[in-house]
CSV table of N, CA and C in Angstrom, one decimal:
chain,number,residue,atom,x,y,z
A,1,ILE,N,-0.6,-1.2,-8.1
A,1,ILE,CA,0.1,-2.0,-7.1
A,1,ILE,C,-0.8,-2.7,-6.1
A,2,LEU,N,-2.0,-2.2,-5.9
A,2,LEU,CA,-2.9,-2.8,-5.0
A,2,LEU,C,-3.8,-3.9,-5.6
A,3,GLN,N,-3.8,-4.0,-6.9
A,3,GLN,CA,-4.6,-5.0,-7.5
A,3,GLN,C,-4.3,-6.5,-7.1
A,4,PRO,N,-3.0,-6.8,-6.9
A,4,PRO,CA,-2.8,-8.2,-6.4
A,4,PRO,C,-3.4,-8.5,-5.1
A,5,ALA,N,-3.5,-7.6,-4.2
A,5,ALA,CA,-4.1,-7.8,-2.9
A,5,ALA,C,-5.6,-8.0,-3.1
A,6,ASP,N,-6.2,-7.1,-3.9
A,6,ASP,CA,-7.7,-7.2,-4.2
A,6,ASP,C,-8.0,-8.6,-4.8
A,7,VAL,N,-7.2,-9.0,-5.8
A,7,VAL,CA,-7.5,-10.2,-6.5
A,7,VAL,C,-7.2,-11.5,-5.8
A,8,HIS,N,-6.1,-11.5,-5.0
A,8,HIS,CA,-5.6,-12.8,-4.5
A,8,HIS,C,-5.6,-12.9,-3.0
A,9,TRP,N,-5.2,-12.0,-2.2
A,9,TRP,CA,-5.0,-12.3,-0.8
A,9,TRP,C,-5.7,-11.3,0.2
A,10,ASN,N,-6.5,-10.4,-0.3
A,10,ASN,CA,-7.2,-9.6,0.7
A,10,ASN,C,-8.2,-10.5,1.5
A,11,ARG,N,-8.9,-11.3,0.8
A,11,ARG,CA,-9.9,-12.1,1.4
A,11,ARG,C,-9.4,-13.0,2.5
A,12,PRO,N,-8.3,-13.8,2.3
A,12,PRO,CA,-7.8,-14.6,3.4
A,12,PRO,C,-7.2,-13.8,4.5
A,13,PHE,N,-6.6,-12.6,4.1
A,13,PHE,CA,-6.0,-11.7,5.2
A,13,PHE,C,-7.1,-11.2,6.0
A,14,LYS,N,-8.2,-10.7,5.4
A,14,LYS,CA,-9.3,-10.1,6.2
A,14,LYS,C,-10.0,-11.2,7.0
A,15,THR,N,-10.2,-12.4,6.5
A,15,THR,CA,-10.8,-13.5,7.2
A,15,THR,C,-10.0,-13.8,8.4
A,16,ALA,N,-8.7,-13.8,8.3
A,16,ALA,CA,-7.8,-14.1,9.5
A,16,ALA,C,-7.9,-13.0,10.5
A,17,MET,N,-8.0,-11.7,10.0
A,17,MET,CA,-8.1,-10.6,10.9
A,17,MET,C,-9.4,-10.6,11.7
A,18,LYS,N,-10.5,-11.0,11.0
A,18,LYS,CA,-11.8,-11.1,11.6
A,18,LYS,C,-11.8,-12.2,12.7
A,19,GLU,N,-11.1,-13.3,12.4
A,19,GLU,CA,-11.0,-14.3,13.4
A,19,GLU,C,-10.2,-13.9,14.6
A,20,LYS,N,-9.2,-13.2,14.4
A,20,LYS,CA,-8.4,-12.6,15.6
A,20,LYS,C,-9.3,-11.7,16.4
A,21,TRP,N,-10.1,-10.8,15.7
A,21,TRP,CA,-11.0,-9.9,16.4
A,21,TRP,C,-12.1,-10.7,17.2
A,22,ARG,N,-12.7,-11.7,16.5
A,22,ARG,CA,-13.7,-12.5,17.1
A,22,ARG,C,-13.2,-13.2,18.4
A,23,GLN,N,-12.0,-13.8,18.3
A,23,GLN,CA,-11.4,-14.5,19.4
A,23,GLN,C,-11.2,-13.5,20.6
A,24,TRP,N,-10.6,-12.3,20.3
A,24,TRP,CA,-10.4,-11.3,21.3
A,24,TRP,C,-11.8,-10.9,21.9
A,25,LEU,N,-12.8,-10.7,21.1
A,25,LEU,CA,-14.1,-10.2,21.5
A,25,LEU,C,-14.7,-11.3,22.4
A,26,THR,N,-14.6,-12.5,22.1
A,26,THR,CA,-15.3,-13.6,22.9
A,26,THR,C,-14.5,-14.2,24.0
A,27,GLU,N,-13.1,-14.2,23.8
A,27,GLU,CA,-12.3,-14.9,24.8
A,27,GLU,C,-11.3,-14.0,25.5
A,28,GLY,N,-11.2,-12.8,25.0
A,28,GLY,CA,-10.2,-11.9,25.6
A,28,GLY,C,-10.6,-11.3,26.9
A,29,GLU,N,-9.7,-10.7,27.6
A,29,GLU,CA,-10.0,-10.0,28.8
A,29,GLU,C,-10.8,-8.7,28.5
A,30,VAL,N,-11.9,-8.6,29.3
A,30,VAL,CA,-12.8,-7.4,29.0
A,30,VAL,C,-12.4,-6.3,30.0
A,31,GLU,N,-12.2,-5.1,29.4
A,31,GLU,CA,-11.9,-3.9,30.2
A,31,GLU,C,-12.9,-2.9,29.8
A,32,PHE,N,-13.3,-2.0,30.7
A,32,PHE,CA,-14.3,-1.0,30.5
A,32,PHE,C,-13.7,0.4,30.7
A,33,THR,N,-14.3,1.4,30.0
A,33,THR,CA,-13.9,2.8,30.2
A,33,THR,C,-14.6,3.3,31.5
A,34,ARG,N,-14.3,4.5,31.9
A,34,ARG,CA,-15.0,5.1,33.0
A,34,ARG,C,-16.5,5.2,32.8
A,35,THR,N,-16.9,5.4,31.6
A,35,THR,CA,-18.3,5.5,31.3
A,35,THR,C,-19.0,4.2,31.1
A,36,GLY,N,-18.3,3.1,31.3
A,36,GLY,CA,-18.9,1.7,31.2
A,36,GLY,C,-18.9,1.1,29.8
A,37,GLU,N,-18.2,1.8,28.8
A,37,GLU,CA,-18.1,1.2,27.5
A,37,GLU,C,-17.0,0.2,27.5
A,38,ARG,N,-17.1,-0.8,26.7
A,38,ARG,CA,-16.0,-1.8,26.5
A,38,ARG,C,-14.9,-1.1,25.8
A,39,LYS,N,-13.6,-1.3,26.3
A,39,LYS,CA,-12.5,-0.7,25.6
A,39,LYS,C,-12.2,-1.5,24.3
A,40,SER,N,-11.7,-0.8,23.4
A,40,SER,CA,-11.3,-1.3,22.1
A,40,SER,C,-10.0,-2.1,22.3
A,41,ALA,N,-9.7,-3.0,21.3
A,41,ALA,CA,-8.4,-3.7,21.3
A,41,ALA,C,-7.3,-2.6,21.2
A,42,SER,N,-6.2,-2.8,21.9
A,42,SER,CA,-5.1,-1.9,21.9
A,42,SER,C,-4.4,-1.8,20.5
A,43,TYR,N,-3.8,-0.7,20.2
A,43,TYR,CA,-3.1,-0.5,19.0
A,43,TYR,C,-2.0,-1.6,18.8
A,44,ASP,N,-1.3,-1.9,19.9
A,44,ASP,CA,-0.2,-2.9,19.9
A,44,ASP,C,-0.8,-4.3,19.6
A,45,MET,N,-2.0,-4.6,20.1
A,45,MET,CA,-2.6,-5.9,19.8
A,45,MET,C,-3.0,-6.0,18.4
A,46,VAL,N,-3.6,-5.0,17.8
A,46,VAL,CA,-4.0,-5.0,16.4
A,46,VAL,C,-2.8,-5.1,15.5
A,47,VAL,N,-1.7,-4.4,15.8
A,47,VAL,CA,-0.5,-4.5,15.0
A,47,VAL,C,0.0,-6.0,15.1
A,48,HIS,N,-0.1,-6.6,16.3
A,48,HIS,CA,0.4,-8.0,16.4
A,48,HIS,C,-0.5,-8.9,15.6
A,49,TRP,N,-1.8,-8.6,15.5
A,49,TRP,CA,-2.7,-9.4,14.7
A,49,TRP,C,-2.3,-9.3,13.2
A,50,VAL,N,-2.1,-8.1,12.8
A,50,VAL,CA,-1.7,-7.8,11.4
A,50,VAL,C,-0.5,-8.6,11.0
A,51,SER,N,0.5,-8.5,11.9
A,51,SER,CA,1.8,-9.2,11.7
A,51,SER,C,1.5,-10.7,11.6
A,52,GLN,N,0.8,-11.3,12.5
A,52,GLN,CA,0.5,-12.7,12.4
A,52,GLN,C,-0.2,-13.1,11.2
A,53,CYS,N,-1.2,-12.3,10.8
A,53,CYS,CA,-2.0,-12.6,9.6
A,53,CYS,C,-1.2,-12.5,8.3
A,54,TRP,N,-0.3,-11.5,8.3
A,54,TRP,CA,0.6,-11.3,7.1
A,54,TRP,C,1.5,-12.5,7.0
A,55,LYS,N,2.1,-12.9,8.1
A,55,LYS,CA,3.1,-14.0,8.1
A,55,LYS,C,2.4,-15.3,7.8
A,56,ALA,N,1.1,-15.4,8.0
A,56,ALA,CA,0.3,-16.7,7.7
A,56,ALA,C,0.0,-16.8,6.2
A,57,LEU,N,0.1,-15.7,5.5
A,57,LEU,CA,-0.1,-15.7,4.0
A,57,LEU,C,1.0,-16.5,3.4
A,58,SER,N,0.7,-17.3,2.4
A,58,SER,CA,1.8,-18.0,1.7
A,58,SER,C,2.6,-17.0,0.8
A,59,GLN,N,3.9,-17.1,0.9
A,59,GLN,CA,4.8,-16.2,0.1
A,59,GLN,C,4.5,-16.5,-1.4
A,60,ASP,N,4.3,-17.7,-1.7
A,60,ASP,CA,4.0,-18.1,-3.1
A,60,ASP,C,2.7,-17.4,-3.6
A,61,LEU,N,1.7,-17.3,-2.7
A,61,LEU,CA,0.4,-16.7,-3.1
A,61,LEU,C,0.7,-15.2,-3.4
A,62,VAL,N,1.5,-14.5,-2.6
A,62,VAL,CA,1.7,-13.1,-2.7
A,62,VAL,C,2.5,-12.9,-4.0
A,63,ALA,N,3.6,-13.7,-4.2
A,63,ALA,CA,4.4,-13.6,-5.5
A,63,ALA,C,3.5,-13.9,-6.7
A,64,LYS,N,2.7,-14.9,-6.6
A,64,LYS,CA,1.8,-15.3,-7.7
A,64,LYS,C,0.9,-14.2,-8.1
A,65,SER,N,0.4,-13.5,-7.0
A,65,SER,CA,-0.6,-12.4,-7.3
A,65,SER,C,0.0,-11.3,-8.1
A,66,PHE,N,1.2,-11.0,-7.9
A,66,PHE,CA,1.9,-9.9,-8.7
A,66,PHE,C,2.1,-10.4,-10.1
A,67,ARG,N,2.5,-11.6,-10.3
A,67,ARG,CA,2.8,-12.1,-11.6
A,67,ARG,C,1.5,-12.2,-12.4
A,68,GLU,N,0.4,-12.7,-11.8
A,68,GLU,CA,-0.9,-12.8,-12.5
A,68,GLU,C,-1.5,-11.5,-12.8
A,69,CYS,N,-1.2,-10.5,-12.1
A,69,CYS,CA,-1.7,-9.1,-12.4
A,69,CYS,C,-0.8,-8.4,-13.4
A,70,GLY,N,0.2,-9.0,-13.8
A,70,GLY,CA,1.1,-8.4,-14.8
A,70,GLY,C,2.0,-7.4,-14.3
A,71,ILE,N,2.2,-7.3,-13.0
A,71,ILE,CA,3.1,-6.3,-12.4
A,71,ILE,C,4.5,-6.8,-12.4
A,72,VAL,N,4.7,-8.1,-12.3
A,72,VAL,CA,6.0,-8.7,-12.2
A,72,VAL,C,6.1,-9.8,-13.3
A,73,GLY,N,7.3,-9.8,-14.0
A,73,GLY,CA,7.5,-10.8,-15.0
A,73,GLY,C,8.2,-12.0,-14.4
A,74,VAL,N,9.5,-12.0,-14.5
A,74,VAL,CA,10.3,-13.1,-14.1
A,74,VAL,C,10.6,-13.2,-12.6
A,75,GLY,N,11.1,-12.1,-12.1
A,75,GLY,CA,11.5,-12.1,-10.7
A,75,GLY,C,11.4,-10.7,-10.0
A,76,PRO,N,11.9,-10.7,-8.8
A,76,PRO,CA,11.8,-9.4,-8.0
A,76,PRO,C,12.6,-8.3,-8.5
A,77,ASP,N,13.6,-8.6,-9.3
A,77,ASP,CA,14.5,-7.5,-9.8
A,77,ASP,C,13.6,-6.6,-10.8
A,78,GLU,N,12.8,-7.3,-11.6
A,78,GLU,CA,12.0,-6.6,-12.6
A,78,GLU,C,11.0,-5.7,-11.9
A,79,PHE,N,10.4,-6.2,-10.8
A,79,PHE,CA,9.4,-5.5,-10.0
A,79,PHE,C,10.1,-4.2,-9.4
A,80,HIS,N,11.3,-4.4,-8.9
A,80,HIS,CA,12.0,-3.3,-8.3
A,80,HIS,C,12.4,-2.2,-9.3
A,81,GLN,N,12.8,-2.6,-10.5
A,81,GLN,CA,13.1,-1.7,-11.6
A,81,GLN,C,11.8,-0.9,-12.0
A,82,ARG,N,10.7,-1.6,-12.1
A,82,ARG,CA,9.4,-0.9,-12.4
A,82,ARG,C,9.1,0.1,-11.4
A,83,LEU,N,9.2,-0.3,-10.1
A,83,LEU,CA,8.9,0.7,-9.0
A,83,LEU,C,9.8,1.9,-9.1
A,84,CYS,N,11.1,1.7,-9.3
A,84,CYS,CA,12.0,2.8,-9.4
A,84,CYS,C,11.6,3.7,-10.5
A,85,LEU,N,11.2,3.2,-11.7
A,85,LEU,CA,10.8,4.0,-12.8
A,85,LEU,C,9.5,4.8,-12.4
A,86,ILE,N,8.6,4.2,-11.8
A,86,ILE,CA,7.4,4.9,-11.4
A,86,ILE,C,7.7,6.0,-10.4
A,87,LEU,N,8.5,5.7,-9.4
A,87,LEU,CA,8.8,6.7,-8.5
A,87,LEU,C,9.6,7.8,-9.1
A,88,GLN,N,10.6,7.5,-10.0
A,88,GLN,CA,11.3,8.6,-10.7
A,88,GLN,C,10.4,9.5,-11.5
A,89,ASP,N,9.5,8.9,-12.2
A,89,ASP,CA,8.5,9.6,-13.0
A,89,ASP,C,7.6,10.5,-12.1
A,90,GLU,N,7.2,10.0,-11.0
A,90,GLU,CA,6.4,10.8,-10.1
A,90,GLU,C,7.2,11.9,-9.5
A,91,LEU,N,8.4,11.6,-9.1
A,91,LEU,CA,9.2,12.7,-8.5
A,91,LEU,C,9.5,13.8,-9.6
A,92,VAL,N,9.7,13.4,-10.8
A,92,VAL,CA,9.9,14.4,-11.9
A,92,VAL,C,8.7,15.3,-12.0
A,93,ASN,N,7.5,14.6,-12.1
A,93,ASN,CA,6.2,15.3,-12.2
A,93,ASN,C,6.0,16.2,-11.0
A,94,GLU,N,6.3,15.8,-9.9
A,94,GLU,CA,6.1,16.6,-8.6
A,94,GLU,C,7.0,17.8,-8.7
A,95,GLN,N,8.3,17.6,-9.1
A,95,GLN,CA,9.2,18.7,-9.2
A,95,GLN,C,8.7,19.8,-10.2
A,96,GLU,N,8.2,19.3,-11.4
A,96,GLU,CA,7.7,20.2,-12.4
A,96,GLU,C,6.5,21.0,-11.9
A,97,GLU,N,5.6,20.3,-11.1
A,97,GLU,CA,4.4,21.0,-10.6
A,97,GLU,C,4.9,22.1,-9.6
A,98,HIS,N,5.9,21.8,-8.8
A,98,HIS,CA,6.3,22.8,-7.8
A,98,HIS,C,7.2,23.9,-8.4
A,99,SER,N,7.7,23.7,-9.7
A,99,SER,CA,8.6,24.7,-10.3
A,99,SER,C,7.7,25.9,-10.8
A,100,GLY,N,6.5,25.6,-11.1
A,100,GLY,CA,5.6,26.7,-11.6
A,100,GLY,C,5.7,26.9,-13.1
A,101,LEU,N,6.6,26.1,-13.7
A,101,LEU,CA,6.8,26.3,-15.2
A,101,LEU,C,5.9,25.3,-15.9
A,102,THR,N,5.4,25.6,-17.0
A,102,THR,CA,4.6,24.7,-17.8
A,102,THR,C,5.6,23.9,-18.7
A,103,ASP,N,5.1,22.9,-19.4
A,103,ASP,CA,5.9,22.1,-20.3
A,103,ASP,C,6.5,22.9,-21.4
A,104,THR,N,5.7,23.8,-21.9
A,104,THR,CA,6.2,24.6,-23.1
A,104,THR,C,7.3,25.6,-22.6
A,105,GLU,N,7.2,26.1,-21.4
A,105,GLU,CA,8.2,27.1,-20.9
A,105,GLU,C,9.5,26.3,-20.6
A,106,GLU,N,9.4,25.1,-20.2
A,106,GLU,CA,10.6,24.3,-19.9
A,106,GLU,C,11.3,24.0,-21.2
A,107,GLU,N,10.6,23.7,-22.3
A,107,GLU,CA,11.2,23.3,-23.5
A,107,GLU,C,11.6,24.5,-24.3
A,108,GLY,N,11.3,25.7,-23.9
A,108,GLY,CA,11.7,26.9,-24.6
A,108,GLY,C,10.7,27.3,-25.6
A,109,GLU,N,9.5,26.6,-25.7
A,109,GLU,CA,8.5,27.0,-26.6
A,109,GLU,C,7.7,28.2,-26.1
A,110,GLY,N,7.0,28.9,-26.9
A,110,GLY,CA,6.3,30.0,-26.4
A,110,GLY,C,7.0,31.3,-26.4
A,111,GLU,N,8.4,31.2,-26.6
A,111,GLU,CA,9.2,32.4,-26.7
A,111,GLU,C,9.1,33.0,-28.1
A,112,GLU,N,9.1,34.3,-28.2
A,112,GLU,CA,9.1,34.9,-29.5
A,112,GLU,C,10.4,34.7,-30.2
A,113,ASP,N,10.3,34.4,-31.5
A,113,ASP,CA,11.5,34.2,-32.3
A,113,ASP,C,12.0,35.6,-32.7
A,114,VAL,N,13.3,35.8,-32.5
A,114,VAL,CA,13.9,37.1,-32.8
A,114,VAL,C,14.6,36.9,-34.1
A,115,GLU,N,14.3,37.8,-35.1
A,115,GLU,CA,15.0,37.7,-36.4
A,115,GLU,C,16.2,38.6,-36.4
A,116,ASP,N,17.2,38.1,-37.0
A,116,ASP,CA,18.4,38.9,-37.1
A,116,ASP,C,18.3,39.8,-38.4
A,117,ASP,N,18.6,41.0,-38.3
A,117,ASP,CA,18.5,41.9,-39.5
A,117,ASP,C,19.7,41.9,-40.3
């Protein structure tokens, strides 16, 4: 699911984030800690930058990235169905791991056959 970001829109997103950081660093209000170090950008400010940069990405670019990476075929419904199947499969696997039973024990294999006399 992360491949579309890597292939198509991580670069423009990171470039926009770096520009926000650069603007803050060069033009923003400078505050210092008690020890004289420059304070970092606030969590709220960084979240605001992320929101702005995400909104600046073209919706068509994001949708195209999923199609070109083969994650989505025709529309968002297919993507949703695939995610549901992945999540269901992972939930089943997680439940099996926590049950402590192996695949053979769950299927009844490994039990001795009892012959009727």
